[in-house]
PDB file of C-alpha atoms in Angstrom:
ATOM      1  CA  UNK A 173      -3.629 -17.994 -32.243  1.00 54.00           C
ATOM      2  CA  UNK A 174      -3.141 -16.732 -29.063  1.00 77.00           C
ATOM      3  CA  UNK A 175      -3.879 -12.984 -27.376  1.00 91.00           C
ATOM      4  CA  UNK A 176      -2.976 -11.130 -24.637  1.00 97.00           C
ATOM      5  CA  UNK A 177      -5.301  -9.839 -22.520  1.00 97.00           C
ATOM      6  CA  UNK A 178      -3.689  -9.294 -19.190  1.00 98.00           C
ATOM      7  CA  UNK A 179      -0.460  -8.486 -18.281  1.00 98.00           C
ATOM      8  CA  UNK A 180       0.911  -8.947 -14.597  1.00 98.00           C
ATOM      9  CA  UNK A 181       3.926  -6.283 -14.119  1.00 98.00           C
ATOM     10  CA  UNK A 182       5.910  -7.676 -11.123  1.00 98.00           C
ATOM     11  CA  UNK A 183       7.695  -5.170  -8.884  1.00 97.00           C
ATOM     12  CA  UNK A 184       6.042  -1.546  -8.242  1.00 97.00           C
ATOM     13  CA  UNK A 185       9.286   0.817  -8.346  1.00 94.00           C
ATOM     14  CA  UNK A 186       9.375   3.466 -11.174  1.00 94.00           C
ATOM     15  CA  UNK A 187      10.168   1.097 -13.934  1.00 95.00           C
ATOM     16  CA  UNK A 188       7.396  -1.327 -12.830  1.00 96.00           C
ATOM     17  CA  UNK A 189       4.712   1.532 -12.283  1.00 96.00           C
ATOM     18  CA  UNK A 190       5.446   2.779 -15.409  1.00 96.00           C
ATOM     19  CA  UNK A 191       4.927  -0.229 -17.212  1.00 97.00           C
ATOM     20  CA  UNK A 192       1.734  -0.738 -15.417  1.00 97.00           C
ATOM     21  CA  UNK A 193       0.507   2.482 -16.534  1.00 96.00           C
ATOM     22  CA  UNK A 194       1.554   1.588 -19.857  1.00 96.00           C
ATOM     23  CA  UNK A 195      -0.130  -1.201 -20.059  1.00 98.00           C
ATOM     24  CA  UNK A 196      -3.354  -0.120 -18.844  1.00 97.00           C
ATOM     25  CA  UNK A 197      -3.494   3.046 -21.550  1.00 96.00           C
ATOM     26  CA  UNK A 198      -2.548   0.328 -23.905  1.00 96.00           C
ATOM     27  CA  UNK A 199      -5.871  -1.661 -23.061  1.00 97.00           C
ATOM     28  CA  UNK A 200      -4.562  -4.083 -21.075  1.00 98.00           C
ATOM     29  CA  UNK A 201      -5.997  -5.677 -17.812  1.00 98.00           C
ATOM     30  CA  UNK A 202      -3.187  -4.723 -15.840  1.00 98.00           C
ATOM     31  CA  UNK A 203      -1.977  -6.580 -12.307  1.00 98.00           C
ATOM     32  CA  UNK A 204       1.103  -4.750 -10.876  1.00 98.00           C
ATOM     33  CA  UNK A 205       2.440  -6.978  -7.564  1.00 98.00           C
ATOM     34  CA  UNK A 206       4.554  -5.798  -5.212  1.00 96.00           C
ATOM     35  CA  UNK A 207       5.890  -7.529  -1.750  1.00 92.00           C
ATOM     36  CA  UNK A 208       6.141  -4.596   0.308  1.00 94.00           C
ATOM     37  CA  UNK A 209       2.381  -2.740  -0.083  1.00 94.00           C
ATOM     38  CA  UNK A 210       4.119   1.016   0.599  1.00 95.00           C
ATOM     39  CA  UNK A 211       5.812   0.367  -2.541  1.00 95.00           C
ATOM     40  CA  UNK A 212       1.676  -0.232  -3.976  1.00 95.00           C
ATOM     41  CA  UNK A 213       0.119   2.801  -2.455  1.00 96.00           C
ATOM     42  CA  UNK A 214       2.834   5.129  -3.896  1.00 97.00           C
ATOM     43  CA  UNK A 215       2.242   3.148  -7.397  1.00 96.00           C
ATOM     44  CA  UNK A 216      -1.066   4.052  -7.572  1.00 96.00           C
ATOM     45  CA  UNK A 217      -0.727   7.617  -5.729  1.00 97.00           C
ATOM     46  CA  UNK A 218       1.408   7.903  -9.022  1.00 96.00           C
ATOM     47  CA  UNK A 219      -0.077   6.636 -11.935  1.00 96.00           C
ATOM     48  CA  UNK A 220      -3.178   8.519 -10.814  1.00 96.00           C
ATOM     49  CA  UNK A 221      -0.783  11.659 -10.799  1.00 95.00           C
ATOM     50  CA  UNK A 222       1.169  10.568 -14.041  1.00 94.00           C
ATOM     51  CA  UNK A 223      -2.493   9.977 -15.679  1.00 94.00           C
ATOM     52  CA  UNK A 224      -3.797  13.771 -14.470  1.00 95.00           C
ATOM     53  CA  UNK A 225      -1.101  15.426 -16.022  1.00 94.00           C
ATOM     54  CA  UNK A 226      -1.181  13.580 -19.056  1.00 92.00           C
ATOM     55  CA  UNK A 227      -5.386  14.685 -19.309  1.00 95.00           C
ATOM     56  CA  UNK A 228      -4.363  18.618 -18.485  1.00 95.00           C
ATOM     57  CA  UNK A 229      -1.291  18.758 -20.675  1.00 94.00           C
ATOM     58  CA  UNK A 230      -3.706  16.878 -23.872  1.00 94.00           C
ATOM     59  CA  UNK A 231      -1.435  13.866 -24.395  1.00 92.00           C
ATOM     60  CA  UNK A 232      -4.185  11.395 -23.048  1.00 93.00           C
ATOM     61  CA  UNK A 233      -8.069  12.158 -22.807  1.00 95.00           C
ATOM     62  CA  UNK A 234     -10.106  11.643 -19.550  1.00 96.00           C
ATOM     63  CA  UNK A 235     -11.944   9.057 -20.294  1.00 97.00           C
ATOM     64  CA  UNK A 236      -9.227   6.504 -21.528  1.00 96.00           C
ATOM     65  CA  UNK A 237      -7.139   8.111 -17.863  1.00 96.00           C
ATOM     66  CA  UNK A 238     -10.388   6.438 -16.418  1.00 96.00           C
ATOM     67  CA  UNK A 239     -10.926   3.498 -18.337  1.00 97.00           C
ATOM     68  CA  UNK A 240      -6.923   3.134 -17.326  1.00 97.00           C
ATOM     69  CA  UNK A 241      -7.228   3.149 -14.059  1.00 96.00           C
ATOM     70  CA  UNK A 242     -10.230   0.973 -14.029  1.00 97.00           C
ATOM     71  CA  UNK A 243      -8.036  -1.559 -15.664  1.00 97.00           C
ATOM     72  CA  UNK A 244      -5.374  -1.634 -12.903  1.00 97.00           C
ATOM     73  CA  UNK A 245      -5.456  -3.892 -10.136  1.00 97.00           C
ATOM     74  CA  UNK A 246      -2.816  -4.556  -7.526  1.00 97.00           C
ATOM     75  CA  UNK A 247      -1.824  -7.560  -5.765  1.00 96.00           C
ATOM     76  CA  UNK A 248       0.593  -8.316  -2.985  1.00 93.00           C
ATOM     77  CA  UNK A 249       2.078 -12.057  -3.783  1.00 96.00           C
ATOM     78  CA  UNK A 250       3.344 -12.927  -6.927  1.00 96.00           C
ATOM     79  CA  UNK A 251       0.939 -16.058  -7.650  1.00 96.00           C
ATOM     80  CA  UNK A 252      -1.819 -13.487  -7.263  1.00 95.00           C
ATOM     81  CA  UNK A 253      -0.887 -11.021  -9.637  1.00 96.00           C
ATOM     82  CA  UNK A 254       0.541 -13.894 -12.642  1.00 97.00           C
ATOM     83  CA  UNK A 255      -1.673 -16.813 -12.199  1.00 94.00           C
ATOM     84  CA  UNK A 256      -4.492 -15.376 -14.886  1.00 91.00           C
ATOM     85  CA  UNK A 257      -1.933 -13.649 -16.645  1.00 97.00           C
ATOM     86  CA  UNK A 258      -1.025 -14.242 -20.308  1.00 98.00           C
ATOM     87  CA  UNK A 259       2.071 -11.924 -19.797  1.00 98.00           C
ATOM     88  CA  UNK A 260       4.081 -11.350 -17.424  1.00 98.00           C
ATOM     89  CA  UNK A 261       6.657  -8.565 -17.015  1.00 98.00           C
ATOM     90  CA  UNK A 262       9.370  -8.975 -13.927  1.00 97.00           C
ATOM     91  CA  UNK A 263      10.515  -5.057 -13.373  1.00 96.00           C
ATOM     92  CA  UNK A 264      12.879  -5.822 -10.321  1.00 95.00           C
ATOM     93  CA  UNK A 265      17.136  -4.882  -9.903  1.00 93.00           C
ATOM     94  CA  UNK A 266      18.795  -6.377 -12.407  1.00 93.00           C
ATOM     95  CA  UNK A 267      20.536  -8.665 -10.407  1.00 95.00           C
ATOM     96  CA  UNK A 268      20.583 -12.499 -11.829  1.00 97.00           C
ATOM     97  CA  UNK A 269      19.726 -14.138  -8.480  1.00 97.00           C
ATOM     98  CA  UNK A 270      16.403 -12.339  -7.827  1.00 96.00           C
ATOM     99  CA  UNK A 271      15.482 -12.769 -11.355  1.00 97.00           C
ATOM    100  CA  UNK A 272      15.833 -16.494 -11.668  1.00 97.00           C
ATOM    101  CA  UNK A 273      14.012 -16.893  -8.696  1.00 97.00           C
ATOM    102  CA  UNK A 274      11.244 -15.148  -9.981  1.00 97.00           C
ATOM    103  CA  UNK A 275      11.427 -16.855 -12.945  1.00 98.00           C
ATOM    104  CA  UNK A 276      11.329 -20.188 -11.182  1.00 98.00           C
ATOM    105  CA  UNK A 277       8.016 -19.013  -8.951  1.00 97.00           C
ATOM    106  CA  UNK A 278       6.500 -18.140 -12.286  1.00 98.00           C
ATOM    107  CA  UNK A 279       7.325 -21.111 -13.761  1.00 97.00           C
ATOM    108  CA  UNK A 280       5.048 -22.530 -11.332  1.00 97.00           C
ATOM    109  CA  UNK A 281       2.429 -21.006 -10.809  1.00 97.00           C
ATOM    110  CA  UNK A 282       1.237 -19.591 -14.588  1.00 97.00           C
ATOM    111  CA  UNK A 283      -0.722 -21.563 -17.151  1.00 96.00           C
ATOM    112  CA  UNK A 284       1.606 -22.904 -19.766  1.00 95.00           C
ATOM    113  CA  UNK A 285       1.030 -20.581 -22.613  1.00 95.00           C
ATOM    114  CA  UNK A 286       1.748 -17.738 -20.339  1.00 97.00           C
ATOM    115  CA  UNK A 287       5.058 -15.546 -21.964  1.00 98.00           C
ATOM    116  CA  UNK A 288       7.868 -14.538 -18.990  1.00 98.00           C
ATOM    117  CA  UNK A 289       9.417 -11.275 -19.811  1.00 98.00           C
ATOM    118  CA  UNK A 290      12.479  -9.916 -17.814  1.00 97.00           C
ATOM    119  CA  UNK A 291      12.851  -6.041 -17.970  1.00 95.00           C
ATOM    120  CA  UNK A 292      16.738  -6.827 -17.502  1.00 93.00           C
ATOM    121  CA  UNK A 293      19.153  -4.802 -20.081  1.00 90.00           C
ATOM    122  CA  UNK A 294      22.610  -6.288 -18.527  1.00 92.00           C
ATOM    123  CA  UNK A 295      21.863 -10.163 -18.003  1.00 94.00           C
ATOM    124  CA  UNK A 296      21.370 -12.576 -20.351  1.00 95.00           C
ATOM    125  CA  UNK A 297      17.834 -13.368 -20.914  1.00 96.00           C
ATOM    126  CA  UNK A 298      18.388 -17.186 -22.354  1.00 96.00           C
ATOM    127  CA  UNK A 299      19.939 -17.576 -18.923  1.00 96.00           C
ATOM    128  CA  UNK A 300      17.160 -16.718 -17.420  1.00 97.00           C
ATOM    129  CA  UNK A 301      15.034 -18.594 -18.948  1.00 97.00           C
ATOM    130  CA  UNK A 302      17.011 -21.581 -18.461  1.00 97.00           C
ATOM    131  CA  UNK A 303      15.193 -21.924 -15.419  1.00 97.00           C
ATOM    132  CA  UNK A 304      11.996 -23.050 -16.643  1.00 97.00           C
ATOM    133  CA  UNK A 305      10.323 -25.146 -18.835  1.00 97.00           C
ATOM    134  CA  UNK A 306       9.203 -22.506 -21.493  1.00 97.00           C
ATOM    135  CA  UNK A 307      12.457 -20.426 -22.585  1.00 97.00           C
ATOM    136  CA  UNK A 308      10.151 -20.693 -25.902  1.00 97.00           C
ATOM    137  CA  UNK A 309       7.939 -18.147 -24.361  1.00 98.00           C
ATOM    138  CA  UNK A 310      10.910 -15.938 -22.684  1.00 97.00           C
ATOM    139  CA  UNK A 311      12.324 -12.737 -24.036  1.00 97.00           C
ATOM    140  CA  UNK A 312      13.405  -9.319 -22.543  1.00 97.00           C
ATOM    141  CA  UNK A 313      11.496  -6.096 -22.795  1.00 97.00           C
ATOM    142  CA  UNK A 314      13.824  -3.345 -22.402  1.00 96.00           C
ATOM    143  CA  UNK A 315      11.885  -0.543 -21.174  1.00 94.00           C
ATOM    144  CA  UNK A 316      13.410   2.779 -20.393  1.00 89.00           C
ATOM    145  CA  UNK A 317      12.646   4.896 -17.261  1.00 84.00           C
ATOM    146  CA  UNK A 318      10.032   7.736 -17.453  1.00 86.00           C
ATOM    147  CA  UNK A 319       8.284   4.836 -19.615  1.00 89.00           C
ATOM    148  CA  UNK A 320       5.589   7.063 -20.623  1.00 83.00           C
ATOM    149  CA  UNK A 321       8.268   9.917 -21.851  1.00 83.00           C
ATOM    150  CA  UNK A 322      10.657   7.151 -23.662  1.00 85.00           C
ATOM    151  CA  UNK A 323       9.574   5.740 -26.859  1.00 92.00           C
ATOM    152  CA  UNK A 324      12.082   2.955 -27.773  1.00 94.00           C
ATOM    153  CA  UNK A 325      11.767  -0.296 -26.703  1.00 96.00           C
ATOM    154  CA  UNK A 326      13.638  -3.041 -27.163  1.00 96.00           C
ATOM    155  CA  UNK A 327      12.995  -6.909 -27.649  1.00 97.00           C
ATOM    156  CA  UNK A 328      15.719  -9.122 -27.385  1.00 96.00           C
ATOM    157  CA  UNK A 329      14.806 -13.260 -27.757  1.00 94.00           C
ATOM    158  CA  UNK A 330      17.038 -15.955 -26.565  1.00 93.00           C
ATOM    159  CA  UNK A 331      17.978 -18.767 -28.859  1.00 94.00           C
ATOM    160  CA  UNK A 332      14.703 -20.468 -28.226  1.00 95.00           C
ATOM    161  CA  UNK A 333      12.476 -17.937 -27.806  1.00 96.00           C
ATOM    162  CA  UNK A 334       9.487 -18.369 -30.416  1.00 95.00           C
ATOM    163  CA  UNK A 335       8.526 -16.233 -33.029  1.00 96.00           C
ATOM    164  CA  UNK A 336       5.101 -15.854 -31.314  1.00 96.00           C
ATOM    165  CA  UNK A 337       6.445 -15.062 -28.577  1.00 97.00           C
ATOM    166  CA  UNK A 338       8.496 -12.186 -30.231  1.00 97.00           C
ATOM    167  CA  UNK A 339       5.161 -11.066 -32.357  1.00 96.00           C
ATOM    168  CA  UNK A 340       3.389 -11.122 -29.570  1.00 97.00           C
ATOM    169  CA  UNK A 341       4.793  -8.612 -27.128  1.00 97.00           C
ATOM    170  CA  UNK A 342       5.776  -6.400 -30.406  1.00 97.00           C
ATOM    171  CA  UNK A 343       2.373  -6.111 -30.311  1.00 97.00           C
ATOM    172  CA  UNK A 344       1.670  -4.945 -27.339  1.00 98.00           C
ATOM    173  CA  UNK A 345       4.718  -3.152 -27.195  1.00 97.00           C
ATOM    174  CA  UNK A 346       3.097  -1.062 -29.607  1.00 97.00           C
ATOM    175  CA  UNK A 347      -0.091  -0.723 -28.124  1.00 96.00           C
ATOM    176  CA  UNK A 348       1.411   0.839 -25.182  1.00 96.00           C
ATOM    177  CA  UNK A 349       2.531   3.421 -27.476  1.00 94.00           C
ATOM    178  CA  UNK A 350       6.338   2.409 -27.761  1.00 96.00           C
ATOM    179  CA  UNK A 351       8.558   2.481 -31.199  1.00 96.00           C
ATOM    180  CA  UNK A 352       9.760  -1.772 -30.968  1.00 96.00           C
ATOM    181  CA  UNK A 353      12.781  -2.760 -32.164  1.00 96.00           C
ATOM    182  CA  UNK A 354      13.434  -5.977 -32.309  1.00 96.00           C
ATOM    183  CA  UNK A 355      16.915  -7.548 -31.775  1.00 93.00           C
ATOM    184  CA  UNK A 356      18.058 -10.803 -32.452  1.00 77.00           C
ATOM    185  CA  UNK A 357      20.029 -12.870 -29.464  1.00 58.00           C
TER     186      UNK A 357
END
């Protein structure tokens, strides 16, 4: 049976940050990639921030901030930040070009048992995962922006996308603190 034990978020805007941070509370080794490494430094300017405020307003105490941020690391090329990973989450524009090409790099460069998740709420994700050879492992997460003030999130599997697959990143939808619903494709 398989696990997940890190989780490469790819893009470092709000939604992807958020995720990140997300992730990390959740117990996750977290990898959050970005291209442009401004985009990085103001990730992790914020989730420190996000994480503060969450320890002075009693919401999260300061040693699992700590062990969060411990659990973060950042890399600046996509094959860095996904080629260990056992999940990874694209959090870019939802626009269907720069998706499938991510898609397609991933494809590449992850182990085989590694699940592809697209972020993307308007495109369809069994298009997306047309592009590789594992729409099996392929699904949406539908994560809302704040993450860490929004508690619904939704899971939406292609036609092929297996029921591990879905189980799986319930799961960890649910350790990073989110309500899952799951919705059929």
């Amino acid at each position: 049976m398989a696990e997940v034990r890190a989780i490469a978020v790819i893009g470092a805007g709000n939604l992807g940050r958020g995720i990140a941070h997300a992730a990390a509370l959740g117990g996750y080794r977290t990898i959050l990639e970005d291209i442009l490494p401004a985009s990085l430094r103001r990730a992790e300017t914020q989730i420190k921030s996000s994480l503060e405020q969450a320890i002075a307003s009693g919401h999260v105490r300061k040693e699992d901030a700590e062990a969060a941020l411990a659990r973060i690391e950042y890399a600046s090329s996509i094959e860095d930040a996904a080629r260990q990973a056992d999940l990874v989450i694209e959090a870019v524009p939802d626009e269907f070009e720069s998706k499938t090409e991510i898609f397609t790099l991933l494809d590449k460069v992850c182990r085989p048992q590694t699940m592809l998740v697209s972020n993307t709420v308007s495109l369809n994700i069994a298009e997306i995962a047309a592009v590789t050879y594992r729409p099996g492992k392929c699904l949406a997460m539908r994560f809302t922006d704040p993450v860490d003030e929004m508690q619904r999130l939704e899971i939406v599997g292609g036609p092929a996308t297996d029921e591990e697959t879905v189980r799986l990143c319930s799961e960890v939808g649910r350790r990073m603190g989110k309500d899952v619903v799951v919705i059929t494709g």
